[in-house]
Amino acid sequence: MDHSLIRIPTLLALATLTAASPVPKWPTGSFRRGTTYNTSSRITWGPCPDSLSFPSNVTCATYTVPLDWDNPTSNETIELGMVRLEARDTSNRIGNLFMNPGGPGGQATDLVASIALEPEAVDQRILDSFDLIGLDPRGVGLSTPVRCDVAAYNRRVSSFPTTQAEYDDLVAYNKALGESCREKTGRLIDFVDTISAARDHEAVRVALGDEKVSLLGLSYGTQLFSQYAELFPDNIRALVLDGNLQHSQSESSNLLIEAETYETTLKYFFAWCANATDECPLAGQDVQAKHESVLAKALTSPIPAPGCDDVQCRTDVTAEDVRFALQGYLISVTAWPSMGQALVEADRGNATLVSQQLGLATGDAYRDSGLFAGTAIACQDWAHDSTSLADVQAKAQLGATFTPLTGGACQSYKIQTSCIGWPAALTNPPRPVSYRGPTTLLMANSLYDPSTSYAWALGLHAEIGDDRSVLLTRNGAGHTSYLNNGETTAALNAYLLDLTLPEPGTVFDT
């Protein structure tokens, strides 16, 4: 369930839009202690610092909130960083549209700033009608970031231990990384759970004028905004959940559900590539055999990645690396030709394109926060009860049995193994969403999503209820649908603009 920053290619190319370390200051506001969500506190917008390289048509702000929402009168606070792209037609403005691109750890500020640079990426009526708000969740991006030791993060360790020594090394890695995060971040490391982030969004909603809010959550953003909806059901004008997480399954169920959707989409890629003409370098060939050849070579000995320098990406890849990397490649079908090329080159002994999918921490606070906070948030949100080599091996056996092509390698597996020994407690454990608001929510999911399974979408839809949500299905591949600009996007925009809902059971091909 790769919940990372997901965009169409034009926006994905702008992923290096900013470099902010340390994060500079700009106009601020603050939550007033002793109140719940103070309606007299306001956010003041101003120019973004030059060091961020954001386009001039977005404005920036920070807002101070309690570190611990259960103890809001404490003197401990954090800052939330955000950007705004104002509605172009102010006379017909609908309101604020909060956007979250996924993760956990995805920078919402980057997404909105990227849209400002590439406005053709979204429906022009959305840009006319809404102030687009990119609020980075606590620990991420321009908000007070999670900071960790770069070397500790980048140290290579296997998530699939086969010996006690390898398991002990994995746990030691997790503990050392977590301890470095606590040392560099402080007590924030204990308060980056999604419930706290949802409360932050409510505080900002109120500070922006206390109007009902529209929300667009992609991938992990569906968890963030569905939990927001449970907490603040009466404050929602419209809510789109695209590429859905079901935050209520058991550990083994999550592993099986995500690994199977990854494997199913991988097979879909094999068929597409084999039948492609000029689009895929492996057209007309046995693509699955090429995939298996790469894995076999990487299993024998790591494949060199000469285009990497162990700073931006590793100089070789293991079979485990290949499996995790290809899930990322499958996220956008526009990257599938590159994935075919990556397999061709890796089979020839150059795994640079594979390694580039698994970036390293580099010391840039803004970018690295996506990696560090991604782990910290996941460990406070998702169960990780393994305590022994036998426990981890049983999970690996589950994946190897039911998903032999991918071996069970997926983000759910990575989270469950990365959180063993993590110093912060599980404070937002999995449980069903209970939404009782008056607004009908619109959900969307593709059938061949390599990260967020259609099974999760069906499960979350059942939790919210047929009377309070409509599930829109895209009969296609790729993770999330909103930025694809197809029929599904048009239906989501119609809902955002005038609250028009598709008929239940609607299926689109694009």
mmCIF file of N, CA, C and O in Angstrom, residues 435-476:
data_model
loop_
_atom_site.group_PDB
_atom_site.id
_atom_site.type_symbol
_atom_site.label_atom_id
_atom_site.label_comp_id
_atom_site.label_asym_id
_atom_site.label_seq_id
_atom_site.Cartn_x
_atom_site.Cartn_y
_atom_site.Cartn_z
ATOM 1 N N TYR A 435 -18.800 6.964 10.511
ATOM 2 C CA TYR A 435 -19.168 8.305 10.022
ATOM 3 C C TYR A 435 -20.677 8.465 10.077
ATOM 4 O O TYR A 435 -21.415 7.632 9.554
ATOM 5 N N ARG A 436 -21.131 9.541 10.692
ATOM 6 C CA ARG A 436 -22.570 9.783 10.859
ATOM 7 C C ARG A 436 -22.969 11.178 10.389
ATOM 8 O O ARG A 436 -23.944 11.750 10.863
ATOM 9 N N GLY A 437 -22.208 11.716 9.455
ATOM 10 C CA GLY A 437 -22.488 13.066 8.984
ATOM 11 C C GLY A 437 -23.577 13.124 7.937
ATOM 12 O O GLY A 437 -23.962 12.107 7.342
ATOM 13 N N PRO A 438 -24.079 14.334 7.638
ATOM 14 C CA PRO A 438 -25.152 14.505 6.663
ATOM 15 C C PRO A 438 -24.679 14.492 5.213
ATOM 16 O O PRO A 438 -25.498 14.320 4.299
ATOM 17 N N THR A 439 -23.397 14.681 4.977
ATOM 18 C CA THR A 439 -22.868 14.769 3.614
ATOM 19 C C THR A 439 -22.539 13.380 3.075
ATOM 20 O O THR A 439 -21.873 12.588 3.747
ATOM 21 N N THR A 440 -23.001 13.085 1.875
ATOM 22 C CA THR A 440 -22.654 11.823 1.229
ATOM 23 C C THR A 440 -21.249 11.934 0.653
ATOM 24 O O THR A 440 -20.942 12.877 -0.088
ATOM 25 N N LEU A 441 -20.389 10.981 0.983
ATOM 26 C CA LEU A 441 -19.008 10.996 0.533
ATOM 27 C C LEU A 441 -18.882 10.251 -0.785
ATOM 28 O O LEU A 441 -19.640 9.315 -1.061
ATOM 29 N N LEU A 442 -17.896 10.632 -1.611
ATOM 30 C CA LEU A 442 -17.659 9.948 -2.874
ATOM 31 C C LEU A 442 -16.303 9.262 -2.825
ATOM 32 O O LEU A 442 -15.276 9.894 -2.568
ATOM 33 N N MET A 443 -16.304 7.969 -3.062
ATOM 34 C CA MET A 443 -15.091 7.153 -3.063
ATOM 35 C C MET A 443 -14.779 6.704 -4.485
ATOM 36 O O MET A 443 -15.683 6.539 -5.300
ATOM 37 N N ALA A 444 -13.502 6.514 -4.776
ATOM 38 C CA ALA A 444 -13.091 6.006 -6.083
ATOM 39 C C ALA A 444 -11.930 5.046 -5.900
ATOM 40 O O ALA A 444 -11.083 5.236 -5.022
ATOM 41 N N ASN A 445 -11.893 3.999 -6.729
ATOM 42 C CA ASN A 445 -10.785 3.042 -6.679
ATOM 43 C C ASN A 445 -10.677 2.338 -8.018
ATOM 44 O O ASN A 445 -11.696 2.027 -8.653
ATOM 45 N N SER A 446 -9.447 2.113 -8.453
ATOM 46 C CA SER A 446 -9.246 1.310 -9.664
ATOM 47 C C SER A 446 -9.227 -0.164 -9.277
ATOM 48 O O SER A 446 -8.929 -0.519 -8.137
ATOM 49 N N LEU A 447 -9.542 -1.019 -10.238
ATOM 50 C CA LEU A 447 -9.538 -2.457 -9.979
ATOM 51 C C LEU A 447 -8.114 -2.997 -9.886
ATOM 52 O O LEU A 447 -7.842 -3.898 -9.100
ATOM 53 N N TYR A 448 -7.206 -2.423 -10.674
ATOM 54 C CA TYR A 448 -5.822 -2.894 -10.701
ATOM 55 C C TYR A 448 -4.924 -1.816 -10.087
ATOM 56 O O TYR A 448 -4.134 -1.176 -10.769
ATOM 57 N N ASP A 449 -5.098 -1.629 -8.815
ATOM 58 C CA ASP A 449 -4.308 -0.671 -8.056
ATOM 59 C C ASP A 449 -3.207 -1.450 -7.345
ATOM 60 O O ASP A 449 -3.509 -2.355 -6.558
ATOM 61 N N PRO A 450 -1.926 -1.133 -7.587
ATOM 62 C CA PRO A 450 -0.854 -1.930 -6.991
ATOM 63 C C PRO A 450 -0.652 -1.682 -5.507
ATOM 64 O O PRO A 450 0.125 -2.410 -4.869
ATOM 65 N N SER A 451 -1.329 -0.708 -4.948
ATOM 66 C CA SER A 451 -1.081 -0.321 -3.559
ATOM 67 C C SER A 451 -2.320 -0.415 -2.678
ATOM 68 O O SER A 451 -2.294 -1.045 -1.632
ATOM 69 N N THR A 452 -3.387 0.250 -3.078
ATOM 70 C CA THR A 452 -4.610 0.236 -2.273
ATOM 71 C C THR A 452 -5.646 -0.613 -2.994
ATOM 72 O O THR A 452 -6.242 -0.200 -3.988
ATOM 73 N N SER A 453 -5.870 -1.773 -2.458
ATOM 74 C CA SER A 453 -6.698 -2.780 -3.105
ATOM 75 C C SER A 453 -8.164 -2.373 -3.181
ATOM 76 O O SER A 453 -8.700 -1.692 -2.301
ATOM 77 N N TYR A 454 -8.806 -2.850 -4.239
ATOM 78 C CA TYR A 454 -10.253 -2.683 -4.352
ATOM 79 C C TYR A 454 -10.966 -3.329 -3.166
ATOM 80 O O TYR A 454 -12.042 -2.885 -2.758
ATOM 81 N N ALA A 455 -10.348 -4.359 -2.589
ATOM 82 C CA ALA A 455 -10.930 -4.992 -1.396
ATOM 83 C C ALA A 455 -10.999 -4.007 -0.238
ATOM 84 O O ALA A 455 -11.979 -3.991 0.528
ATOM 85 N N TRP A 456 -9.963 -3.179 -0.070
ATOM 86 C CA TRP A 456 -10.006 -2.148 0.978
ATOM 87 C C TRP A 456 -11.111 -1.133 0.686
ATOM 88 O O TRP A 456 -11.792 -0.670 1.600
ATOM 89 N N ALA A 457 -11.264 -0.765 -0.582
ATOM 90 C CA ALA A 457 -12.313 0.191 -0.942
ATOM 91 C C ALA A 457 -13.693 -0.352 -0.590
ATOM 92 O O ALA A 457 -14.542 0.364 -0.031
ATOM 93 N N LEU A 458 -13.919 -1.619 -0.922
ATOM 94 C CA LEU A 458 -15.210 -2.237 -0.579
ATOM 95 C C LEU A 458 -15.404 -2.268 0.936
ATOM 96 O O LEU A 458 -16.509 -2.023 1.445
ATOM 97 N N GLY A 459 -14.329 -2.576 1.664
ATOM 98 C CA GLY A 459 -14.440 -2.642 3.114
ATOM 99 C C GLY A 459 -14.725 -1.284 3.738
ATOM 100 O O GLY A 459 -15.587 -1.158 4.624
ATOM 101 N N LEU A 460 -14.016 -0.235 3.293
ATOM 102 C CA LEU A 460 -14.254 1.100 3.837
ATOM 103 C C LEU A 460 -15.642 1.597 3.448
ATOM 104 O O LEU A 460 -16.335 2.237 4.261
ATOM 105 N N HIS A 461 -16.062 1.291 2.223
ATOM 106 C CA HIS A 461 -17.408 1.673 1.779
ATOM 107 C C HIS A 461 -18.465 1.035 2.683
ATOM 108 O O HIS A 461 -19.447 1.693 3.066
ATOM 109 N N ALA A 462 -18.265 -0.220 3.058
ATOM 110 C CA ALA A 462 -19.213 -0.894 3.946
ATOM 111 C C ALA A 462 -19.215 -0.249 5.332
ATOM 112 O O ALA A 462 -20.268 -0.135 5.969
ATOM 113 N N GLU A 463 -18.040 0.167 5.812
ATOM 114 C CA GLU A 463 -17.970 0.811 7.125
ATOM 115 C C GLU A 463 -18.703 2.148 7.129
ATOM 116 O O GLU A 463 -19.438 2.462 8.069
ATOM 117 N N ILE A 464 -18.506 2.937 6.080
ATOM 118 C CA ILE A 464 -19.167 4.242 6.009
ATOM 119 C C ILE A 464 -20.655 4.063 5.751
ATOM 120 O O ILE A 464 -21.491 4.773 6.320
ATOM 121 N N GLY A 465 -21.008 3.103 4.895
ATOM 122 C CA GLY A 465 -22.405 2.789 4.635
ATOM 123 C C GLY A 465 -22.879 3.261 3.273
ATOM 124 O O GLY A 465 -22.447 4.314 2.773
ATOM 125 N N ASP A 466 -23.773 2.479 2.671
ATOM 126 C CA ASP A 466 -24.356 2.847 1.377
ATOM 127 C C ASP A 466 -25.150 4.143 1.455
ATOM 128 O O ASP A 466 -25.300 4.836 0.453
ATOM 129 N N ASP A 467 -25.674 4.435 2.616
ATOM 130 C CA ASP A 467 -26.497 5.633 2.760
ATOM 131 C C ASP A 467 -25.672 6.895 2.934
ATOM 132 O O ASP A 467 -26.206 8.008 2.863
ATOM 133 N N ARG A 468 -24.368 6.728 3.144
ATOM 134 C CA ARG A 468 -23.514 7.900 3.360
ATOM 135 C C ARG A 468 -22.322 7.959 2.410
ATOM 136 O O ARG A 468 -21.484 8.847 2.535
ATOM 137 N N SER A 469 -22.230 7.036 1.464
ATOM 138 C CA SER A 469 -21.120 7.063 0.515
ATOM 139 C C SER A 469 -21.511 6.359 -0.773
ATOM 140 O O SER A 469 -22.370 5.473 -0.786
ATOM 141 N N VAL A 470 -20.869 6.777 -1.855
ATOM 142 C CA VAL A 470 -21.003 6.129 -3.158
ATOM 143 C C VAL A 470 -19.605 5.715 -3.590
ATOM 144 O O VAL A 470 -18.659 6.510 -3.514
ATOM 145 N N LEU A 471 -19.449 4.463 -4.033
ATOM 146 C CA LEU A 471 -18.166 3.964 -4.506
ATOM 147 C C LEU A 471 -18.162 3.939 -6.022
ATOM 148 O O LEU A 471 -18.984 3.271 -6.653
ATOM 149 N N LEU A 472 -17.237 4.679 -6.612
ATOM 150 C CA LEU A 472 -17.056 4.763 -8.059
ATOM 151 C C LEU A 472 -15.871 3.871 -8.439
ATOM 152 O O LEU A 472 -14.789 3.979 -7.855
ATOM 153 N N THR A 473 -16.064 2.993 -9.409
ATOM 154 C CA THR A 473 -15.046 2.030 -9.796
ATOM 155 C C THR A 473 -14.429 2.407 -11.138
ATOM 156 O O THR A 473 -15.147 2.742 -12.088
ATOM 157 N N ARG A 474 -13.102 2.359 -11.204
ATOM 158 C CA ARG A 474 -12.406 2.544 -12.489
ATOM 159 C C ARG A 474 -11.852 1.192 -12.927
ATOM 160 O O ARG A 474 -11.031 0.600 -12.223
ATOM 161 N N ASN A 475 -12.301 0.731 -14.075
ATOM 162 C CA ASN A 475 -11.839 -0.539 -14.622
ATOM 163 C C ASN A 475 -10.517 -0.300 -15.361
ATOM 164 O O ASN A 475 -10.453 -0.287 -16.588
ATOM 165 N N GLY A 476 -9.479 -0.094 -14.574
ATOM 166 C CA GLY A 476 -8.172 0.197 -15.149
ATOM 167 C C GLY A 476 -7.099 -0.007 -14.106
ATOM 168 O O GLY A 476 -7.363 -0.511 -13.012
#
